Short mmCIF file of C-alpha atoms in Angstrom, two decimals:
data_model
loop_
_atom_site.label_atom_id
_atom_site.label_comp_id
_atom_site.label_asym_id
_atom_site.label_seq_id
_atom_site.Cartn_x
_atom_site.Cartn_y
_atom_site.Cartn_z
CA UNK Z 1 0.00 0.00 0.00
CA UNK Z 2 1.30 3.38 -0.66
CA UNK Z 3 0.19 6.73 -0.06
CA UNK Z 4 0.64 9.83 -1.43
CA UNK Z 5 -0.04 13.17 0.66
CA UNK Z 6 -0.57 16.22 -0.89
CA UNK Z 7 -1.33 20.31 0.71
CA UNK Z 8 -1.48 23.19 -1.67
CA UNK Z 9 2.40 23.64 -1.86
CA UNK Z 10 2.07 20.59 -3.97
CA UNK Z 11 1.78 22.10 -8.19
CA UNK Z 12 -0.99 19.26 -8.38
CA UNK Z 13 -3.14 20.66 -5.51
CA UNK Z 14 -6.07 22.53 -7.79
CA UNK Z 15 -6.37 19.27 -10.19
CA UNK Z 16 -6.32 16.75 -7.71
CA UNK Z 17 -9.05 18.32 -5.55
CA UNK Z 18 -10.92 18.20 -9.10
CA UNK Z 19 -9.96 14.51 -10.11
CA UNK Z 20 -10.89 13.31 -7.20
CA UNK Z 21 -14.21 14.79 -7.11
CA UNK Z 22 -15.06 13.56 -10.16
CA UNK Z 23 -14.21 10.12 -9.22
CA UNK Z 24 -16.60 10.31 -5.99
CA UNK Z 25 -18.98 11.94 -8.06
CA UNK Z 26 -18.94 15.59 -6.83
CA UNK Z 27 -23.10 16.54 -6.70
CA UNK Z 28 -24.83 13.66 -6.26
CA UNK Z 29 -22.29 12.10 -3.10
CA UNK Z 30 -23.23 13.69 -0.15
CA UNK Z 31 -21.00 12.43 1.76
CA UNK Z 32 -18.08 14.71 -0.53
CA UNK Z 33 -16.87 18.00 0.98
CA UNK Z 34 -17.69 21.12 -1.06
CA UNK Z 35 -15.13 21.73 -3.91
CA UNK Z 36 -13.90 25.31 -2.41
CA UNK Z 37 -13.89 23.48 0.89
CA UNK Z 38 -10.94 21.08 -0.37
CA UNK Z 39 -9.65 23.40 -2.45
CA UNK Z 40 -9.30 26.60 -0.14
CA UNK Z 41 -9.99 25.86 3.41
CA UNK Z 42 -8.35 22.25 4.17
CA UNK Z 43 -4.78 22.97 3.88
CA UNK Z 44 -4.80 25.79 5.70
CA UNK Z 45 -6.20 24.29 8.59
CA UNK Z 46 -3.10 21.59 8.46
CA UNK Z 47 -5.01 19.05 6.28
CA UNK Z 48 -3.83 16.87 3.39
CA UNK Z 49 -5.70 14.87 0.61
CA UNK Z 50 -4.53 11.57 0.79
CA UNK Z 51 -4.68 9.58 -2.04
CA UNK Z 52 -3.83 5.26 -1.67
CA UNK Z 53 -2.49 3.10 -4.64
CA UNK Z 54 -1.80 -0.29 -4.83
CA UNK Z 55 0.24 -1.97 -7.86
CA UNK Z 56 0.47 1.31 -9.43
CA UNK Z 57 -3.21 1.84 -9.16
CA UNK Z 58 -5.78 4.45 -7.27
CA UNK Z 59 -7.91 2.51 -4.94
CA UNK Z 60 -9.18 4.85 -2.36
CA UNK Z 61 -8.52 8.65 -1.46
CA UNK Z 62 -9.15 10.46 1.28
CA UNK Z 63 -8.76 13.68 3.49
CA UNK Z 64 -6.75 14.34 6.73
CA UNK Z 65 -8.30 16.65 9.19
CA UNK Z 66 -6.86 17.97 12.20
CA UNK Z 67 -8.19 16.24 15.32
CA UNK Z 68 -6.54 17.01 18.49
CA UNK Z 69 -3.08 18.16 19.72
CA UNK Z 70 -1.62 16.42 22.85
CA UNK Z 71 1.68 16.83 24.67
CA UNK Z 72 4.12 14.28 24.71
CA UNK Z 73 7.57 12.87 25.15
CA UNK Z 74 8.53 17.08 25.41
CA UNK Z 75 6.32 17.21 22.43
CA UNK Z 76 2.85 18.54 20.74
CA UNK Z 77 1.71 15.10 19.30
CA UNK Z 78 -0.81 15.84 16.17
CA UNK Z 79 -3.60 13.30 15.81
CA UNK Z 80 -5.80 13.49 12.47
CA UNK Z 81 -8.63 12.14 11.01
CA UNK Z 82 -8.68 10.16 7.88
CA UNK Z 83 -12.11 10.59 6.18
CA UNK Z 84 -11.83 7.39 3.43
CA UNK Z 85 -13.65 7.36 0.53
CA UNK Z 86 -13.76 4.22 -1.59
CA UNK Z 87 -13.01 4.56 -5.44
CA UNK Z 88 -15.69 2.91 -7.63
CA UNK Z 89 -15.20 -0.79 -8.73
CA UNK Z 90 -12.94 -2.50 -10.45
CA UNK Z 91 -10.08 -0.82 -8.37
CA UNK Z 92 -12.08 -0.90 -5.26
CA UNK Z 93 -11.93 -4.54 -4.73
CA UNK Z 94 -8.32 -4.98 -4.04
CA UNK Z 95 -8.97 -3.54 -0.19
CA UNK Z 96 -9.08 -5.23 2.68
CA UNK Z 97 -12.22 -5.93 3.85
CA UNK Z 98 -11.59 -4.06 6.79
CA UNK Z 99 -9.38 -1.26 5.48
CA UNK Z 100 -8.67 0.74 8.35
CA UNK Z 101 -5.47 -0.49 9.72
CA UNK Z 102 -3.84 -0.33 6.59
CA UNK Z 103 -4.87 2.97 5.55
CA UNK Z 104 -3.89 4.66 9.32
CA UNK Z 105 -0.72 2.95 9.08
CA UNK Z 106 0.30 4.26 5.98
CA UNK Z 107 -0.75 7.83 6.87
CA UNK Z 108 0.85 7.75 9.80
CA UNK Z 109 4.18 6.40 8.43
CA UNK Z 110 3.76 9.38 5.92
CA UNK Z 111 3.12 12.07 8.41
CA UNK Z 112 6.41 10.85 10.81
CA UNK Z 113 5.12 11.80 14.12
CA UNK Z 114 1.65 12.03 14.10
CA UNK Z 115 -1.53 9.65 15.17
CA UNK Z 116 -4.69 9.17 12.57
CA UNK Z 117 -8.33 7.52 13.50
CA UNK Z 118 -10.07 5.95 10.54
CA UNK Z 119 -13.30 7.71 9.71
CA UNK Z 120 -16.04 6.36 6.94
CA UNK Z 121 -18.53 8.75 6.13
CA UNK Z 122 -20.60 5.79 5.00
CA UNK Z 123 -20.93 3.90 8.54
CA UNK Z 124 -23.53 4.23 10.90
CA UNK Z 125 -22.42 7.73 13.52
CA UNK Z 126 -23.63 8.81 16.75
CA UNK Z 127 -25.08 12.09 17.72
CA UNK Z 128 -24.85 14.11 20.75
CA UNK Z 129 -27.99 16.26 21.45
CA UNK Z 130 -27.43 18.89 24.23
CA UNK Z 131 -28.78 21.93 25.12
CA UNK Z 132 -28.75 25.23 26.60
CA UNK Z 133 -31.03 28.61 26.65
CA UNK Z 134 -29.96 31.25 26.47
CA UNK Z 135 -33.47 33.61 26.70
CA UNK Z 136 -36.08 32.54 24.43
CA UNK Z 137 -32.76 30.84 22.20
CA UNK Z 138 -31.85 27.41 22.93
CA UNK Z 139 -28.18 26.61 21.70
CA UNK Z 140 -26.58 22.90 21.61
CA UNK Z 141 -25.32 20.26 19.28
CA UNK Z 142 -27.75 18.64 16.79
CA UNK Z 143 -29.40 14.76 17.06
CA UNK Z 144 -29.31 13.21 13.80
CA UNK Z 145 -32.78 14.36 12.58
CA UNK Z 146 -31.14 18.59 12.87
CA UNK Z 147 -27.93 17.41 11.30
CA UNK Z 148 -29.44 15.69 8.71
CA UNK Z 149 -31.76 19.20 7.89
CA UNK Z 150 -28.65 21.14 7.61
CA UNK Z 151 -28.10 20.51 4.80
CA UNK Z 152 -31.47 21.74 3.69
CA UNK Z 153 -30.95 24.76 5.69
CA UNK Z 154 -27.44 26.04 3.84
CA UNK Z 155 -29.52 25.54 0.61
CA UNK Z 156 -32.58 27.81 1.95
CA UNK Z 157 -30.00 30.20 3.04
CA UNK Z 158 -27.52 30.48 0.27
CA UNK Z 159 -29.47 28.88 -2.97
CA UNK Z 160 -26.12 27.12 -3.58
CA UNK Z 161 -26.16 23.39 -5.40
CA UNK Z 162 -25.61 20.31 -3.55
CA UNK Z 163 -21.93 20.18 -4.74
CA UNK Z 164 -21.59 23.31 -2.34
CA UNK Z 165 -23.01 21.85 0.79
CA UNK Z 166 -21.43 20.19 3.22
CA UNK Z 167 -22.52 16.70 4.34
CA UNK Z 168 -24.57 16.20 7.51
CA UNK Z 169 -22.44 13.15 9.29
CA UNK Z 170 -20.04 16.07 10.05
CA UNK Z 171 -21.75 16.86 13.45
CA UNK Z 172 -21.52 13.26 14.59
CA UNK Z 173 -19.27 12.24 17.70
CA UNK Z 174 -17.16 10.05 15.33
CA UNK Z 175 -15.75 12.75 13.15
CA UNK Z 176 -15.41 15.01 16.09
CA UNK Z 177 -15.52 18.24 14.11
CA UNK Z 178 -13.61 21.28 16.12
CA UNK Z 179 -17.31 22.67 16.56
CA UNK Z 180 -21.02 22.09 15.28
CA UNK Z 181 -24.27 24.13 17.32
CA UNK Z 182 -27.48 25.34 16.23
CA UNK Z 183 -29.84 27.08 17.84
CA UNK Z 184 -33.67 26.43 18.28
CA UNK Z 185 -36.49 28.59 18.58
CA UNK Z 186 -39.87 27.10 20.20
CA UNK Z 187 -38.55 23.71 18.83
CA UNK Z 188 -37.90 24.69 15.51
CA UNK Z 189 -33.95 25.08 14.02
CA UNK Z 190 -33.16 28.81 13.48
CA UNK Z 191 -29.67 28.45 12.72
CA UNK Z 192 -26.05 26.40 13.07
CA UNK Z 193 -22.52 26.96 13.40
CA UNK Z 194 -19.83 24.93 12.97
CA UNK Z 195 -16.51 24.48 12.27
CA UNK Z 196 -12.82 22.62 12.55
CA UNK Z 197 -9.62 22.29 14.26
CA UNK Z 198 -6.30 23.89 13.31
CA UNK Z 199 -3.23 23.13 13.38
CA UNK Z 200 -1.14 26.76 13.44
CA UNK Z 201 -1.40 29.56 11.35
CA UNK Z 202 -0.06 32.68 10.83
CA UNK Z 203 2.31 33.89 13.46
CA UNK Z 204 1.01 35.83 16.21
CA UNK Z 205 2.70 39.72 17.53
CA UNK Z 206 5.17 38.77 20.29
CA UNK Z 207 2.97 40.42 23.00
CA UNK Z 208 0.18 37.96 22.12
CA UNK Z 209 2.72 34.59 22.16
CA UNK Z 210 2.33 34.55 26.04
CA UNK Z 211 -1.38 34.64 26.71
CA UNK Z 212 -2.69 33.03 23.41
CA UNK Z 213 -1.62 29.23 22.45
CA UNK Z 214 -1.30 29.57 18.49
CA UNK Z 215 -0.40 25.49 17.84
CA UNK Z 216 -3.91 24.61 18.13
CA UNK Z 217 -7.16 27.07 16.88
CA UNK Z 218 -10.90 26.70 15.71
CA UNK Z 219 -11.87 27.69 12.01
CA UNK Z 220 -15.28 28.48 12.32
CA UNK Z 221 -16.43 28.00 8.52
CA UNK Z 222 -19.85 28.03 8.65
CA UNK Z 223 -22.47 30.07 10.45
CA UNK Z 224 -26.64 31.34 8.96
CA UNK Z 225 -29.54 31.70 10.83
CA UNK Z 226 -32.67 32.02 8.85
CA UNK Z 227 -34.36 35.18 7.61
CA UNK Z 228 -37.75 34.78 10.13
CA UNK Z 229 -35.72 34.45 13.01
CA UNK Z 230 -32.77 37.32 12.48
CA UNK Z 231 -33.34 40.16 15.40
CA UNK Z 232 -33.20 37.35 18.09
CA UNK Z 233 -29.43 37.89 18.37
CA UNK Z 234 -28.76 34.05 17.34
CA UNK Z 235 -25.57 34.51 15.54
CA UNK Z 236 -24.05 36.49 18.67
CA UNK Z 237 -25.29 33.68 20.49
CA UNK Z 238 -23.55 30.76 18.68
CA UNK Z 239 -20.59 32.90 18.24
CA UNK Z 240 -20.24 32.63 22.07
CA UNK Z 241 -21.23 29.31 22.95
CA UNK Z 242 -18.32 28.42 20.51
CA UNK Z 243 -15.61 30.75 22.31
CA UNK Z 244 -17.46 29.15 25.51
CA UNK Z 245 -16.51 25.16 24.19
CA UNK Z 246 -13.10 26.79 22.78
CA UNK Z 247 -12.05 28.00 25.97
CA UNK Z 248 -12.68 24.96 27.53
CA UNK Z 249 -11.15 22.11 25.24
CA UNK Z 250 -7.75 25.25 25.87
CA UNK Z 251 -8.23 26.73 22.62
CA UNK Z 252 -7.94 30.56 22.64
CA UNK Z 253 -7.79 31.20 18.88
CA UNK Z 254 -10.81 31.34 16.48
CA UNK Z 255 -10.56 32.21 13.41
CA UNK Z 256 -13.40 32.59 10.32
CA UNK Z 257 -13.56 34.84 7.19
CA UNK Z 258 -16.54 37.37 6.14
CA UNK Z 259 -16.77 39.24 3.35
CA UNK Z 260 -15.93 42.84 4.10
CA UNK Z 261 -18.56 44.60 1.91
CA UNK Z 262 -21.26 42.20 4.03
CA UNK Z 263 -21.77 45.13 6.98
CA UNK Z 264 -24.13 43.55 9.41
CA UNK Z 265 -21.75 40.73 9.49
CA UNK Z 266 -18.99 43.31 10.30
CA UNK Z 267 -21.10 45.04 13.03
CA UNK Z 268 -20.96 41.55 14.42
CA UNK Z 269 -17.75 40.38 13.65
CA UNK Z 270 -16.41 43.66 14.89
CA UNK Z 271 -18.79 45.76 16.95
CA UNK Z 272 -20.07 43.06 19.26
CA UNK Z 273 -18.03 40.05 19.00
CA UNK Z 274 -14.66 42.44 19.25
CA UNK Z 275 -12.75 40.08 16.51
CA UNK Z 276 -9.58 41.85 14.33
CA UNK Z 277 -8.73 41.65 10.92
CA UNK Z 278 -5.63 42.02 9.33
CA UNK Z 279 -5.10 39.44 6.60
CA UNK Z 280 -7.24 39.86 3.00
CA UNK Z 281 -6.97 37.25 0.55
CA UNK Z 282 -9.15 39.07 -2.75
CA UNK Z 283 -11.18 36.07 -4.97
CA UNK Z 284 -10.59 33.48 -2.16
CA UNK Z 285 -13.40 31.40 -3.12
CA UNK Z 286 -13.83 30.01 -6.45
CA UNK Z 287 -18.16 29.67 -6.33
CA UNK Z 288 -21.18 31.83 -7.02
CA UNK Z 289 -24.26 32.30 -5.37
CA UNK Z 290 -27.13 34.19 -4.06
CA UNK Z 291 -25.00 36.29 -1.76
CA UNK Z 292 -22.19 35.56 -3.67
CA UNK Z 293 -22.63 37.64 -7.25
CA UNK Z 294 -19.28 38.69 -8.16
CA UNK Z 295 -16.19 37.40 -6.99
CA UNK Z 296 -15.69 36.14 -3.73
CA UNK Z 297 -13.40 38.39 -1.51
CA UNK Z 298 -12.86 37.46 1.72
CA UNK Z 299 -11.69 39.09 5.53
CA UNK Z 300 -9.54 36.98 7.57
CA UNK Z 301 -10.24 37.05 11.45
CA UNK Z 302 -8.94 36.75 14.64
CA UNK Z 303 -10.60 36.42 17.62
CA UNK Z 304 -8.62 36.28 21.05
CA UNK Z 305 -10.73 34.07 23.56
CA UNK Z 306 -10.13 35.51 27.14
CA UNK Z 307 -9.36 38.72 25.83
CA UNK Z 308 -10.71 41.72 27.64
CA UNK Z 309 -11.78 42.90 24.53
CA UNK Z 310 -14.30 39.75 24.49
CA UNK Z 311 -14.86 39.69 28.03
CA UNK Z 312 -16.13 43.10 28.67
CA UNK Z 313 -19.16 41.88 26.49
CA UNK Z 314 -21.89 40.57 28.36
CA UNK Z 315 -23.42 37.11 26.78
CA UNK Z 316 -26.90 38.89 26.63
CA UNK Z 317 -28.02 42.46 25.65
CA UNK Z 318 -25.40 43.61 24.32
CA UNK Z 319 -25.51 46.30 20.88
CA UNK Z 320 -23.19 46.19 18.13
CA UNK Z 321 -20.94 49.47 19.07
CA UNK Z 322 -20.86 51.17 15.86
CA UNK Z 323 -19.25 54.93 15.68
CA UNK Z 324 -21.51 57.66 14.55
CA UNK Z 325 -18.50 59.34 12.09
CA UNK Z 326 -20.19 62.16 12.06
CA UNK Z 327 -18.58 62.94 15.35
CA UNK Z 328 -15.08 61.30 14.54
CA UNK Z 329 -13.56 63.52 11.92
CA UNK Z 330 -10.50 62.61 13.16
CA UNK Z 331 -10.63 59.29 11.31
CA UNK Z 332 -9.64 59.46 7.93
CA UNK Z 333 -11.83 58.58 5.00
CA UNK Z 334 -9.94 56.80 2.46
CA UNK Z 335 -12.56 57.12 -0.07
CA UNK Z 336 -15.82 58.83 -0.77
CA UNK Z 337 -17.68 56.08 -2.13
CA UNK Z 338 -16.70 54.53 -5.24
CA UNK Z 339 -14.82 57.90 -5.85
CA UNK Z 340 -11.96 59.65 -4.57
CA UNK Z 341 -10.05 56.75 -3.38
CA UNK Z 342 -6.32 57.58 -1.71
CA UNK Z 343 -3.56 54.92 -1.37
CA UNK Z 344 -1.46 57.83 0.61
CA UNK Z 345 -3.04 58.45 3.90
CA UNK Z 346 -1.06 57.48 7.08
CA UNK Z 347 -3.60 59.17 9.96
CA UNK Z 348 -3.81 56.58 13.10
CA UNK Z 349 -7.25 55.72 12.09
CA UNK Z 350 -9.08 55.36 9.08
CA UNK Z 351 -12.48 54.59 7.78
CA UNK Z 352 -12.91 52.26 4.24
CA UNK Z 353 -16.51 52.95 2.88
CA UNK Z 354 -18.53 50.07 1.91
CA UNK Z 355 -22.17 49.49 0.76
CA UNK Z 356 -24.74 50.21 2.39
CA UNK Z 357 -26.30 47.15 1.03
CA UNK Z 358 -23.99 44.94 -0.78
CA UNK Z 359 -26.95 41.94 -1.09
CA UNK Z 360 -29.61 43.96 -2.71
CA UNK Z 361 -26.59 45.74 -5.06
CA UNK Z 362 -25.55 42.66 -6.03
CA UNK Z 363 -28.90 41.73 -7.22
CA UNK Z 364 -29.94 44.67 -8.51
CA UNK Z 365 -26.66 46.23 -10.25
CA UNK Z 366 -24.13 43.73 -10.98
CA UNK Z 367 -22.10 46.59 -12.27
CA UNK Z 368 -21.94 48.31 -9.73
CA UNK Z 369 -21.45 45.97 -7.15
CA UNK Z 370 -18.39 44.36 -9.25
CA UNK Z 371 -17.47 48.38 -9.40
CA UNK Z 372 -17.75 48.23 -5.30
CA UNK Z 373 -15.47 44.82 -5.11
CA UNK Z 374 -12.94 45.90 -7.52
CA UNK Z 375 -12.07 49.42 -5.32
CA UNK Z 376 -12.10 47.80 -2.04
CA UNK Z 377 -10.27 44.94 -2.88
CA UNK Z 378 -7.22 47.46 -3.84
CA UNK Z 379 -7.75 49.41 -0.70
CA UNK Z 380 -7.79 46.21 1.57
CA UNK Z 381 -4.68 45.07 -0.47
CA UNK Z 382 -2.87 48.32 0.42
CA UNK Z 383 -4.11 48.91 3.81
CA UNK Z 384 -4.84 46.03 5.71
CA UNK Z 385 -1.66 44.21 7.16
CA UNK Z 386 0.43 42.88 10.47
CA UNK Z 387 3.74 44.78 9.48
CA UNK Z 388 4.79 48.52 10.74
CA UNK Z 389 2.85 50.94 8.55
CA UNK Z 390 -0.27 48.67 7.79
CA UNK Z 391 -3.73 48.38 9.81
CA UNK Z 392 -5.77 46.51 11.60
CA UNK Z 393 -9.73 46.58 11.37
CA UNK Z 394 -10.87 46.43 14.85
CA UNK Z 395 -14.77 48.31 14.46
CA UNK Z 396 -17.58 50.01 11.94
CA UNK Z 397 -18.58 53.18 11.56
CA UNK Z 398 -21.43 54.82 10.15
CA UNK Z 399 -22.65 58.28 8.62
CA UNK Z 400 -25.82 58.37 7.80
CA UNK Z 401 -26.78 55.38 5.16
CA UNK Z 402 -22.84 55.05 4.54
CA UNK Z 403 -21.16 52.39 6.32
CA UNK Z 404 -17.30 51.68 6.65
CA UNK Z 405 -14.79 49.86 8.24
CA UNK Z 406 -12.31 51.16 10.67
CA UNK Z 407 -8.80 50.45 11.08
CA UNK Z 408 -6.26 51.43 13.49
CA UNK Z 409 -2.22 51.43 12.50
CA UNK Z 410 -0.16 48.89 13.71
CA UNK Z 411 2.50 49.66 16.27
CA UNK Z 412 3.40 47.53 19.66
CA UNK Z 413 0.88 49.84 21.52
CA UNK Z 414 -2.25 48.41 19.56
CA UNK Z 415 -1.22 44.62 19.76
CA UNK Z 416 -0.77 45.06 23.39
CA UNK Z 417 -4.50 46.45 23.65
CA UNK Z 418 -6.16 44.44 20.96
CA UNK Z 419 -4.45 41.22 23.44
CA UNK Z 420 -4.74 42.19 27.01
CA UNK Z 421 -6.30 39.20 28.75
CA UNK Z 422 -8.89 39.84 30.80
CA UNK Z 423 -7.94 39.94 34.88
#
């Protein structure tokens, strides 16, 4: 048996991710991880697509996911999950019957150091209902019946195809995803969140390093609660439950990314939830759908669990803090609209305007909106960094029916606030 592991620093990353989905049939196998899933989001977590031949043929492929980090022999000891898939006949019969130990020992002999539990979408999976309310919201991880309407629910809420969804036995006990909630209203599912371990990730400022372990995070990849029950606070809600369960598995690191023309996701992500930004990565995701009209931009954040940033935010009744700039003239507007854009400014704060609406713009001016993505995505290039000189979004603003984003420049000052652990 031999096996062949591959993360996007491998030249074959972008066609492999496509071979092998259409080998598992990509759109009708729901038990296949969406295409800008693999293609985007796995190897940055620490994952690899495996893929297993035997006499010079493919016989089964599969994904590693990070699982769980452990200490030992003076060492972090990385454990992953294999998620097998089984290529179509005539290859397929040249497995074991019970292919497991072979497949976990050859991924582990790969990897050096590391630990890997056997995972088969296909088998029967355990679910772990729970509960807890939080007002008239009660948060917890699904039973089987709510995972397997998830799936349902990401198509009500983003119109994408089934090749974009992600499969339900994700929120079972067996593949031990880094997080999977939804919330309930009266009974009824209003909304999920969930997400996966990380190994690592972009190095941290030096006066983070001693209150924030970096070797293990959460990416939180996927969060909606449905139109009829938005006002009810729900996505604050699962946001904090999470950083609740992260705190206590010793994770203090979550990280997600939001498009940053989406503004009530940035009064969220920054007003209430206190989260920083400071990596862009322009056309991260290669899809299109109902919120999704032009190219897919995308934020990267950070959010530092037992910060005081996070902690001065009660659970419950809390408002998004968003700055009337009306009264803040000392933060500098980088550009007025789609007009009258500067690359030159280098005030302590600034403001980047963004739609009002980006949705209903994207639906009803395509134009436009590409107009909107195409500015901001050479203003978030220029501005938004970790290095001396660059800036850090940290809140919103707004002026009237204009929204923006607000940045602060970086300097050891601003890490040391942004990271000050609460007492």
């Amino acid at each position: 048996m031999h096996v062949t592991l591959l993360d996007a620093s491998s030249p074959h990353w972008s066609s492999e991710v496509e071979r092998i989905g259409v080998q598992l049939g990509a759109g009708s196998n729901p038990t296949l991880f969406p295409y800008h899933f693999l293609l985007v989001t796995l190897s940055k977590i620490g994952g690899y697509i495996a893929v297993f031949e035997q006499d010079g043929r493919r016989i089964a492929a599969g994904f590693l996911f990070p699982r769980h980090l452990t200490a030992e022999d003076g060492g972090l000891l990385r454990t992953y999950t294999l998620r097998y898939h089984r290529l179509a006949a005539p290859q397929a019969p040249l497995l074991p019957p019970n292919p497991a130990p072979v497949l976990t020992a050859a991924c582990e002999a790969a990897l050096g150091s590391s630990r890997v539990v056997f995972y088969d979408p296909n088998a029967e999976h355990t679910y772990s209902r729970s509960a807890q309310m939080i007002g008239p919201v009660e948060v917890g991880q699904p039973d089987e019946a709510e995972a397997l309407a998830l799936r349902a629910l990401q198509q009500e809420v983003w119109g994408s195809p089934p090749e974009f969804l992600y499969p339900a036995d994700i929120h079972s006990q067996e593949f031990a995803a880094g997080a999977s909630f939804v919330a309930r209203v009266d009974g009824a599912l209003a909304g999920f969140l969930f997400g996966f371990y990380r190994f690592g990730g972009s190095p941290l400022p030096a006066s983070w390093a001693a209150h924030y372990n970096g070797e293990l995070r959460l990416e939180s990849q996927t969060m909606a609660v449905l139109p009829a029950y938005r006002g009810l606070r729900i996505a604050s809600l699962l946001k904090r439950v999470q950083a609740q369960q992260a705190a206590q598995k010793g994770i203090s690191l979550i990280h997600w990314t939001a498009d940053p023309l989406q503004f009530p996701n940035a009064a969220l992500n920054f007003g209430l939830l206190r989260a920083v930004a400071y990596e862009f990565a322009p056309d991260l995701y290669p899809f299109r759908n109902n919120l999704n009209r032009v190219h897919a931009s995308r934020l990267s954040l950070t959010w530092l669990i037992g910060s005081r940033r996070l902690n001065d935010v009660p659970l419950v009744g809390s408002r998004a803090e968003v700055i009337d700039m009306r009264h803040r003239p000392q933060i500098a507007r980088v550009n007025n609209g789609l007009y009258s854009a500067g690359l030159t400014i280098q005030e302590p704060l600034i403001a980047i305007e963004t739609p009002p609406d980006w949705t209903a713009l994207q639906q009803n001016d395509g134009e436009q909106a590409l107009a909107w993505r195409e500015l901001t995505d050479n203003l978030l290039q220029h501005y938004i960094g970790s290095s001396e000189g660059k800036y850090v979004i940290t809140g919103v603003g707004a002026d009237g029916e204009r929204r923006f984003l607000l940045a602060e420049r970086v300097s050891p000052a601003l890490w040391r606030r942004l990271g000050e652990p609460a007492a």
